[in-house]
Tab-separated table of C-alpha atoms and ligand atoms in Angstrom:
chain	number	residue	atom	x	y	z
A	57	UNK	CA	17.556	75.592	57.301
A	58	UNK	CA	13.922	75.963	56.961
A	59	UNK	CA	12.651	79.880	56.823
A	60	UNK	CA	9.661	79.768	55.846
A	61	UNK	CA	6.896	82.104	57.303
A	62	UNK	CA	3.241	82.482	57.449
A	63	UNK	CA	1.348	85.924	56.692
A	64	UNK	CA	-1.559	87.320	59.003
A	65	UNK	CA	-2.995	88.583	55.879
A	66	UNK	CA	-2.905	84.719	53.827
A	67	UNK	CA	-5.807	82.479	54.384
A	68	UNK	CA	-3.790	79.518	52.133
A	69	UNK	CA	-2.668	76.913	54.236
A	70	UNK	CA	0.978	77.018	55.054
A	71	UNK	CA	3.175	75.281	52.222
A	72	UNK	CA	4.598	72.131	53.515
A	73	UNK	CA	8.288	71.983	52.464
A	74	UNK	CA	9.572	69.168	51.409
A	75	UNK	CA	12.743	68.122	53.348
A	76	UNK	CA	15.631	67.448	51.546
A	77	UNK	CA	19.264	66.704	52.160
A	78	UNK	CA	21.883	68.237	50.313
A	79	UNK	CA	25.263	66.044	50.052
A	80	UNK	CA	28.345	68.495	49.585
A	81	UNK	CA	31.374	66.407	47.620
A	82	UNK	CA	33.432	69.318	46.530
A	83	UNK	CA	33.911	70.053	42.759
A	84	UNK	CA	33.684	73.590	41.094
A	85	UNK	CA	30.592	74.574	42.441
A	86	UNK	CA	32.509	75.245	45.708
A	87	UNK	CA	35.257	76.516	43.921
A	88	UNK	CA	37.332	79.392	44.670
A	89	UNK	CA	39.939	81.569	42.566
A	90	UNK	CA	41.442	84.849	43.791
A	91	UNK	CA	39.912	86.885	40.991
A	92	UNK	CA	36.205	86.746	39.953
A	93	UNK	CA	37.285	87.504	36.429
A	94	UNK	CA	39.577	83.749	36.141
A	95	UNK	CA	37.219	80.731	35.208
A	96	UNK	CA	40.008	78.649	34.306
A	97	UNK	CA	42.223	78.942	37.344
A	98	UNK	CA	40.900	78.091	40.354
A	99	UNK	CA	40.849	75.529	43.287
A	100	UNK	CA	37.768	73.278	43.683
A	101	UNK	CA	36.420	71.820	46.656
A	102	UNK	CA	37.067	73.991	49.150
A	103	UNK	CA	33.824	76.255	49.854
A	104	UNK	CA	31.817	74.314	52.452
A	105	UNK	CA	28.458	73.410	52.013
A	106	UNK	CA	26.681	76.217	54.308
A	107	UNK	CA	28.530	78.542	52.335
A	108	UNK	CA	26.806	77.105	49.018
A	109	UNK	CA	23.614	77.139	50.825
A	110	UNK	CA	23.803	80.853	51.816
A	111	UNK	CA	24.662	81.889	48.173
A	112	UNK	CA	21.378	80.544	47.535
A	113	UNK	CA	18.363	82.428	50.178
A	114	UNK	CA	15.387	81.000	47.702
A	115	UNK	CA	15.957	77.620	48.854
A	116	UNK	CA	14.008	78.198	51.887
A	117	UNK	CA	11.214	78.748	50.504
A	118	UNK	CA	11.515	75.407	48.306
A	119	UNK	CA	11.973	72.905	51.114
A	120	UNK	CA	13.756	71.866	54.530
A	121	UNK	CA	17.824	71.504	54.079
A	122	UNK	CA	19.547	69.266	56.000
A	123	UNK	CA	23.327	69.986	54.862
A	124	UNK	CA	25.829	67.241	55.286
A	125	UNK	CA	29.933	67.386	53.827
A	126	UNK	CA	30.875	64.211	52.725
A	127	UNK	CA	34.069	64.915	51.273
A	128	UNK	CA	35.799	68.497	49.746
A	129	UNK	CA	37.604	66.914	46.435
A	130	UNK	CA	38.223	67.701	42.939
A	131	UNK	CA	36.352	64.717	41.450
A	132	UNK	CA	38.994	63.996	39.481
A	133	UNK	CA	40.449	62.559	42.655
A	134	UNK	CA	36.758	60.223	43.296
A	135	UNK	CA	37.803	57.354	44.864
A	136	UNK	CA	36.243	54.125	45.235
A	137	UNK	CA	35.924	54.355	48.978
A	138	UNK	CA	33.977	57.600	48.422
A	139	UNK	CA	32.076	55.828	46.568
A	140	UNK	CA	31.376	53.318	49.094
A	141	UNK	CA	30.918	56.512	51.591
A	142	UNK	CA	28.807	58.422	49.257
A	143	UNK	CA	26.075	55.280	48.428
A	144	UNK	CA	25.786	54.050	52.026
A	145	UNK	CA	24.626	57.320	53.148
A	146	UNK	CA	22.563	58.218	50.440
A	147	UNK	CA	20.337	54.764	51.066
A	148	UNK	CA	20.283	55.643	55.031
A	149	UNK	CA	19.150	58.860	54.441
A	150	UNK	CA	16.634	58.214	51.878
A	151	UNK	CA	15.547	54.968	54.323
A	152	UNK	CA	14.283	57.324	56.791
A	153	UNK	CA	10.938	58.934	56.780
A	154	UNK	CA	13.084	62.152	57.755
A	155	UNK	CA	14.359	62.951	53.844
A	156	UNK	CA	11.995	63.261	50.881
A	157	UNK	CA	15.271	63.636	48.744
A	158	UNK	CA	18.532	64.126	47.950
A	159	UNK	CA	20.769	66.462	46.030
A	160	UNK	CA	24.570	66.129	45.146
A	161	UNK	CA	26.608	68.762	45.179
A	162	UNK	CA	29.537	67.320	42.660
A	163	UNK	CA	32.542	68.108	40.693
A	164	UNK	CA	31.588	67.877	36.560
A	165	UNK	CA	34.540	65.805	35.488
A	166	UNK	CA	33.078	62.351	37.170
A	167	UNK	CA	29.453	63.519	37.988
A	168	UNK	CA	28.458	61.209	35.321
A	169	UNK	CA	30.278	57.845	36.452
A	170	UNK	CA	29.095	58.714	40.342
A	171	UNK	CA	25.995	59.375	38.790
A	172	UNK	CA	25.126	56.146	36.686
A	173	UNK	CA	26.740	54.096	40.171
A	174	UNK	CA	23.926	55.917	42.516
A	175	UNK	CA	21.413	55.419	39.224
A	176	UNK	CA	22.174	51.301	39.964
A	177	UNK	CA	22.118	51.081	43.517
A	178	UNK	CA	20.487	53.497	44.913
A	179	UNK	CA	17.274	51.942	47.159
A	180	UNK	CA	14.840	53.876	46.868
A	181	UNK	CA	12.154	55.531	44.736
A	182	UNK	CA	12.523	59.034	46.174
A	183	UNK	CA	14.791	61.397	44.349
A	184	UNK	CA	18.061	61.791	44.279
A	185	UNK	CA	19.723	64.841	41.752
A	186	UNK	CA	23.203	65.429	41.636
A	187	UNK	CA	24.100	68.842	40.484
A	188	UNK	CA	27.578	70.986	39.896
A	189	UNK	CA	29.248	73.983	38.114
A	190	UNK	CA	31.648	74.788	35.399
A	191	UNK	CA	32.653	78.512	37.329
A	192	UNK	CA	33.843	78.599	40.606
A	193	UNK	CA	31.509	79.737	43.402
A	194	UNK	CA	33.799	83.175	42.987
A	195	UNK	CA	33.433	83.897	39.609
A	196	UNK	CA	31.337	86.670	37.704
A	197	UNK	CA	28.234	85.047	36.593
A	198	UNK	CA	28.313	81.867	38.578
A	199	UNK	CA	26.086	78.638	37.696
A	200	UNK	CA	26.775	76.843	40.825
A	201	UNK	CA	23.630	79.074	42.860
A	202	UNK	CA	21.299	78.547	40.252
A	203	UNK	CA	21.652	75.071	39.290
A	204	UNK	CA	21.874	74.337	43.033
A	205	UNK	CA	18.210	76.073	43.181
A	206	UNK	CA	17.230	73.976	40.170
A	207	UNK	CA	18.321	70.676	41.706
A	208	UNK	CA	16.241	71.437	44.512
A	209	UNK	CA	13.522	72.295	42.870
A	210	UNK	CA	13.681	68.942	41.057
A	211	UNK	CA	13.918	66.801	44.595
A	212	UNK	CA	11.406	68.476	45.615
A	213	UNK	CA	9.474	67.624	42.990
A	214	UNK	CA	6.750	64.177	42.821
A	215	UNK	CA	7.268	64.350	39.637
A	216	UNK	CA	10.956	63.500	40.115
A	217	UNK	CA	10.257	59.478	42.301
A	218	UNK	CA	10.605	57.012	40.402
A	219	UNK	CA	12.866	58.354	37.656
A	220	UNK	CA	16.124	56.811	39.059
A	221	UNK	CA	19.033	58.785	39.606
A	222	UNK	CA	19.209	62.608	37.802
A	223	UNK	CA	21.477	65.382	36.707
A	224	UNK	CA	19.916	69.109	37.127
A	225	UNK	CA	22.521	71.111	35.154
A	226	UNK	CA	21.537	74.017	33.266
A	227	UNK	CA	18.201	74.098	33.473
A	228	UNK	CA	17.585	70.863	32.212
A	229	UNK	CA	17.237	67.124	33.695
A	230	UNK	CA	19.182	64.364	32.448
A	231	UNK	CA	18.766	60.781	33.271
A	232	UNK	CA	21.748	59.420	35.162
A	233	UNK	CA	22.566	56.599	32.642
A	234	UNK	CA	22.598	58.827	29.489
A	235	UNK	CA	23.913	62.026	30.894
A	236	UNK	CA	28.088	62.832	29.803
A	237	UNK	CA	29.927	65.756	30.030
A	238	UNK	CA	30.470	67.054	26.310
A	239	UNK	CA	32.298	70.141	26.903
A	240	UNK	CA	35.814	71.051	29.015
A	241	UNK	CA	34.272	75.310	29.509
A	242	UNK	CA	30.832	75.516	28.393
A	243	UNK	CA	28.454	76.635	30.874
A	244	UNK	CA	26.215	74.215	28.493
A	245	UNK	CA	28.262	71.311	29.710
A	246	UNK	CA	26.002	68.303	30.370
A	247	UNK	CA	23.678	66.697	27.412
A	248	UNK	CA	22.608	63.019	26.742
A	249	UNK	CA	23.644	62.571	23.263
A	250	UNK	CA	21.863	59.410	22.550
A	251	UNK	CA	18.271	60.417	23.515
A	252	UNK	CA	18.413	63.810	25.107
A	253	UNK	CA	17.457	65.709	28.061
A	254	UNK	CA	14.410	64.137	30.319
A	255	UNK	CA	12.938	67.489	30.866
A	256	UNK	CA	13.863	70.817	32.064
A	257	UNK	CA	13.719	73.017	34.859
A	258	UNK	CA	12.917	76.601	35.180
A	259	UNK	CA	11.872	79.275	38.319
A	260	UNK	CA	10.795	76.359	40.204
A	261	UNK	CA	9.128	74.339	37.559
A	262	UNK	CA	9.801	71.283	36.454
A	263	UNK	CA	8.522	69.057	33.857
A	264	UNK	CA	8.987	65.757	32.551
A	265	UNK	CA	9.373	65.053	29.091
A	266	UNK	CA	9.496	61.941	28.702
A	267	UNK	CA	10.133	58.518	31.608
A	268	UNK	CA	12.981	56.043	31.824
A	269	UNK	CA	13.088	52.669	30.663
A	270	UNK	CA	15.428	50.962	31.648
A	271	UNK	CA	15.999	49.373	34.856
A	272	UNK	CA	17.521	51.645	37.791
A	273	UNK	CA	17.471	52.070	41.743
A	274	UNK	CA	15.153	49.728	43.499
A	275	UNK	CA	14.819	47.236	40.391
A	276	UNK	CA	18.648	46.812	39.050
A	277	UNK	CA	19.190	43.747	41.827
A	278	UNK	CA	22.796	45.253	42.210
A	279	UNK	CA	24.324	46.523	45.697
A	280	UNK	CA	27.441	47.558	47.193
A	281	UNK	CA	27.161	45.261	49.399
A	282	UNK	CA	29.228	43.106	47.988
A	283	UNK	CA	31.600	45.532	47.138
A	284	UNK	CA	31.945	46.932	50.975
A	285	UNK	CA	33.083	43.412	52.242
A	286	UNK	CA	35.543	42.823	49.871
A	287	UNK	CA	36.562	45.325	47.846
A	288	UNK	CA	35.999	46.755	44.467
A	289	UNK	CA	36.838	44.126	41.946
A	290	UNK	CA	39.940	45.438	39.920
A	291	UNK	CA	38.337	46.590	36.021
A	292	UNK	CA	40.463	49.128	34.302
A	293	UNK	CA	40.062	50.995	30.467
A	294	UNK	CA	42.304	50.569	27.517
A	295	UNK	CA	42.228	52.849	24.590
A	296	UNK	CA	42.283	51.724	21.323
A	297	UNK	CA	44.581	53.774	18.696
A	298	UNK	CA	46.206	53.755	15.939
A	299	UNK	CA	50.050	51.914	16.705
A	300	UNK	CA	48.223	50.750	19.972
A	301	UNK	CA	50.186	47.573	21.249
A	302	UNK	CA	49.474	44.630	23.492
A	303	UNK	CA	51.332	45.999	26.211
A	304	UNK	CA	49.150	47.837	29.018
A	305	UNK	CA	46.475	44.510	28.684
A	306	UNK	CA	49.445	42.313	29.301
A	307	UNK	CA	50.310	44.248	32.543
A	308	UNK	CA	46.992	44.819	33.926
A	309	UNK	CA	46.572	40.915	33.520
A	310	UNK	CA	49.596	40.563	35.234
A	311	UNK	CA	48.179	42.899	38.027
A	312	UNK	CA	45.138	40.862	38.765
A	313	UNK	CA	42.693	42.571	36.911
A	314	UNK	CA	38.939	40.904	37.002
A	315	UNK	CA	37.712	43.067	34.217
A	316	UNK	CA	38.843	45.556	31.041
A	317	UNK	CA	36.665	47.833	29.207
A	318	UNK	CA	37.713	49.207	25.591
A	319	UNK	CA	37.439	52.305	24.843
A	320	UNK	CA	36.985	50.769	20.944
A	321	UNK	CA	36.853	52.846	17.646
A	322	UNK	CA	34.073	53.089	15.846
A	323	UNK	CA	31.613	50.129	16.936
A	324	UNK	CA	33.654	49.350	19.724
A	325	UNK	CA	36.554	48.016	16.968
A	326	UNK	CA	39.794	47.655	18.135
A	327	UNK	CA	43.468	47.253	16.649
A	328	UNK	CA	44.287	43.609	16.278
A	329	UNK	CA	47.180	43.700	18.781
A	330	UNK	CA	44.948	44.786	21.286
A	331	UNK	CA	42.269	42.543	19.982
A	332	UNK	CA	44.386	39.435	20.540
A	333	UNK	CA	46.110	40.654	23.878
A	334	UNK	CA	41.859	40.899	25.133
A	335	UNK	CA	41.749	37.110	23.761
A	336	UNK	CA	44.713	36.008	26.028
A	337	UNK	CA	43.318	37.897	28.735
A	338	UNK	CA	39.676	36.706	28.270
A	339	UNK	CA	41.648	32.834	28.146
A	340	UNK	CA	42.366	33.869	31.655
A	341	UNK	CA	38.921	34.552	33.118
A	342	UNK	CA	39.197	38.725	32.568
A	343	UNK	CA	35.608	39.847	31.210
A	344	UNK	CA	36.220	42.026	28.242
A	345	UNK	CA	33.671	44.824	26.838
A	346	UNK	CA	33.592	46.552	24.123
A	347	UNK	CA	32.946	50.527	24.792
A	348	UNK	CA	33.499	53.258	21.898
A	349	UNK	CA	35.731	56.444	21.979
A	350	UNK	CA	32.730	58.228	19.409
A	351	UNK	CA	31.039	59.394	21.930
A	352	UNK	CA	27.680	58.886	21.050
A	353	UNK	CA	25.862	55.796	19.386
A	354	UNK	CA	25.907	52.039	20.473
A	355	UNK	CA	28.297	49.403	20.533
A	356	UNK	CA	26.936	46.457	18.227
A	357	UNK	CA	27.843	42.838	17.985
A	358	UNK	CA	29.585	42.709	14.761
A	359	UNK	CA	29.063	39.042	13.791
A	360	UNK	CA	32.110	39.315	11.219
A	361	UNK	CA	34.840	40.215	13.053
A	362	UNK	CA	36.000	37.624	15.701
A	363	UNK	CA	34.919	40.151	18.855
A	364	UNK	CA	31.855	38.021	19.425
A	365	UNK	CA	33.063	34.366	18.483
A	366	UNK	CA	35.964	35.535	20.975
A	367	UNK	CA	33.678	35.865	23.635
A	368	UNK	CA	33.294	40.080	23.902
A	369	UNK	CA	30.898	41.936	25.649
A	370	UNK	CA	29.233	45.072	23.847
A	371	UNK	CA	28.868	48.074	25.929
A	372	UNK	CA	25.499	48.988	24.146
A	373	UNK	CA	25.210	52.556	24.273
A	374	UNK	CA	27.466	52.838	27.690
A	375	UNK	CA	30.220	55.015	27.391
A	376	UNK	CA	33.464	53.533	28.516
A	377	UNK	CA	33.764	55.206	31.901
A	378	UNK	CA	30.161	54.216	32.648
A	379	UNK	CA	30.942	50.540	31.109
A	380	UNK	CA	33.576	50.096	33.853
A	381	UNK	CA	30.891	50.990	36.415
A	382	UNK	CA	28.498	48.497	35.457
A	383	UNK	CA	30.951	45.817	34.722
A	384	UNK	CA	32.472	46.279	38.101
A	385	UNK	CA	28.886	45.890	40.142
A	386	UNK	CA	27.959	42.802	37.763
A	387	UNK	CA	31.588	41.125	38.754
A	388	UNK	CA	31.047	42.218	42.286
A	389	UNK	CA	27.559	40.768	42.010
A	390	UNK	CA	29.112	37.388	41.324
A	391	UNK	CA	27.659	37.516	36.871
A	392	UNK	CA	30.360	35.837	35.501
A	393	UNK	CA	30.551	34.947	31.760
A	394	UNK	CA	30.195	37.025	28.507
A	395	UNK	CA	26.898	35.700	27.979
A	396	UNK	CA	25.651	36.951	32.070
A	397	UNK	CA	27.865	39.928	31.692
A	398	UNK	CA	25.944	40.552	27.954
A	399	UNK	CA	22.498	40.414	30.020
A	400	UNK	CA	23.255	42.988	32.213
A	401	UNK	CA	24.365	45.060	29.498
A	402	UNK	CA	21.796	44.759	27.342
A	403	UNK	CA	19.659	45.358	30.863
A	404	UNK	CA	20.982	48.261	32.123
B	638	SIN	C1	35.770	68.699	39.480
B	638	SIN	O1	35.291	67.859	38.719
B	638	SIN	O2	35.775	68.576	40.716
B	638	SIN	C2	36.408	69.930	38.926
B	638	SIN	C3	35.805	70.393	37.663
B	638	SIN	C4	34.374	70.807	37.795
B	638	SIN	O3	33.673	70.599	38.762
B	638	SIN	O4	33.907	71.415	36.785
């Protein structure tokens, strides 16, 4: 898709667009309900990507689309062999001197866990923006078009390389590893609690705040590769509660599992039945880390309680769901160990 036009009357040179290709997953941006008035019920993933596009004529005039569907989900239903799908082509796209970069076209409910995965393995410097809704592409007042528009606008953007992995939502930019969705309805739905947006953008402009410091993309040292031969390694989340019992640990042990993140109280605390069910576990070679439920803040060693003498891992300021992301590329990676596994959380 590439519109743009010269006039007789212009002596500027013609604008050279960048070209970027737009990755359609499904989600509520290509939503559809029967009635623009319902926001609640609808079905996502099943408007097609050159239907997304059309909603959205400005975005020749912004850069060069190359439109591909990868899949037409609800992201609750991500998979890990989407996964697999979805970072393999992103890194041959972004290999090629055709794309400048990419944007995602996502479902909000695990934009941020696809998100922080790209963040660590994507290999490249060039953008890559994942974007989505919270109103179906049917409903009155839609926010798929515009934060489509946005996200382009941000790929588009040099400003953008070297930033790692982003989320355009609302008009502002969030960094891939802080990003979490805070809200089941708001249009508002994206923030990074922690440290906050990385900039915003607005009618085509886009600024950066402030950079990111940690590790991502081209300097994490993690791949799928490892992943694609064999197979995601098997790490699963417990919640800690109050009554919570020793059971589920005890049966994802039993399953095979390589890994277990807690979704802790408080600093990444946890009720002692669970606590010593994670110590049997841990006895049998299953990495433990400790994530929190809060929702904002970090995870600290807590030196008095027996979490570190036991051998946990603290999540740092990972939320759980991006804690089992990490923790499943640094097993597949071959870090074994709480004090390997602690590195590449402290890292990352
Ligand atoms: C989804 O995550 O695919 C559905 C919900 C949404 O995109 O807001």
């Amino acid at each position: 898709m590439n519109t743009s036009s010269s006039s007789s009357f212009s002596s500027a040179p013609p604008r050279v667009l960048s070209r970027i290709a737009v990755l359609a997953t499904g989600g509520t941006i290509a939503g559809s309900a029967h009635d623009a008035t319902r926001t609640a019920g609808y079905q996502a993933g099943v408007v097609g990507v050159a239907q997304l596009l059309a909603a959205v004529p400005a975005l020749s005039t912004l850069a060069n689309i190359h439109a591909e569907q990868v899949a037409s989900i609800d992201s609750k239903d991500m998979s890990l062999a989407l996964w697999t799908t979805l970072v393999q082509r992103v890194n041959a796209l972004l290999a090629t001197d055709a794309v400048d970069g990419i944007v995602i076209t996502h479902g909000t409910d695990t934009l941020e866990e696809t998100a922080y995965l790209l963040h660590l393995t994507v290999q490249s410097t060039k953008p890559v923006v994942l974007t989505a809704a919270m109103r179906p592409s049917t409903a009155l007042s839609a926010d798929g078009p515009l934060n489509l528009l946005n996200a382009v606008s941000v790929a588009a953007n040099r400003a953008a390389h070297g930033q790692g992995v982003l989320v355009a939502f609302n008009n502002r930019i969030h960094s891939a590893r802080d990003v979490v969705k805070t809200s089941t309805f708001a249009v508002d739905a994206f923030h990074s609690p922690e440290v906050g947006a990385l900039g915003w953008v607005q009618d085509e402009r886009v600024e950066f705040l402030r950079g990111v410091l940690r590790p991502h993309t081209v300097s994490t040292g993690l791949t799928i590769e490892p992943v694609a031969a064999d197979g995601w390694p098997m790490v699963e989340i417990v919640a800690s509660y109050a009554g919570a019992t020793r059971l589920q640990v005890d049966a994802l042990v039993q399953a095979g599992v390589r890994g277990i993140v807690v979704a802790g109280t408080g600093n990444g605390s946890m009720h002692v039945s669970l606590q010593q069910a994670l110590a049997d576990a841990l006895a049998r070679g299953v990495a433990v880390v400790r994530a929190s439920r809060v929702g904002s803040g970090h995870v600290m060693h807590n030196g008095a309680a027996p979490d570190d003498a036991l051998g946990f891992v603290t999540a740092n300021s990972l939320n759980p769901y991006k804690a089992r992301v990490l923790l499943m590329l640094a097993l597949a990676a071959g870090h074994a160990g709480p004090a390997e596994l602690q590195r590449a959380f402290d890292l990352f």
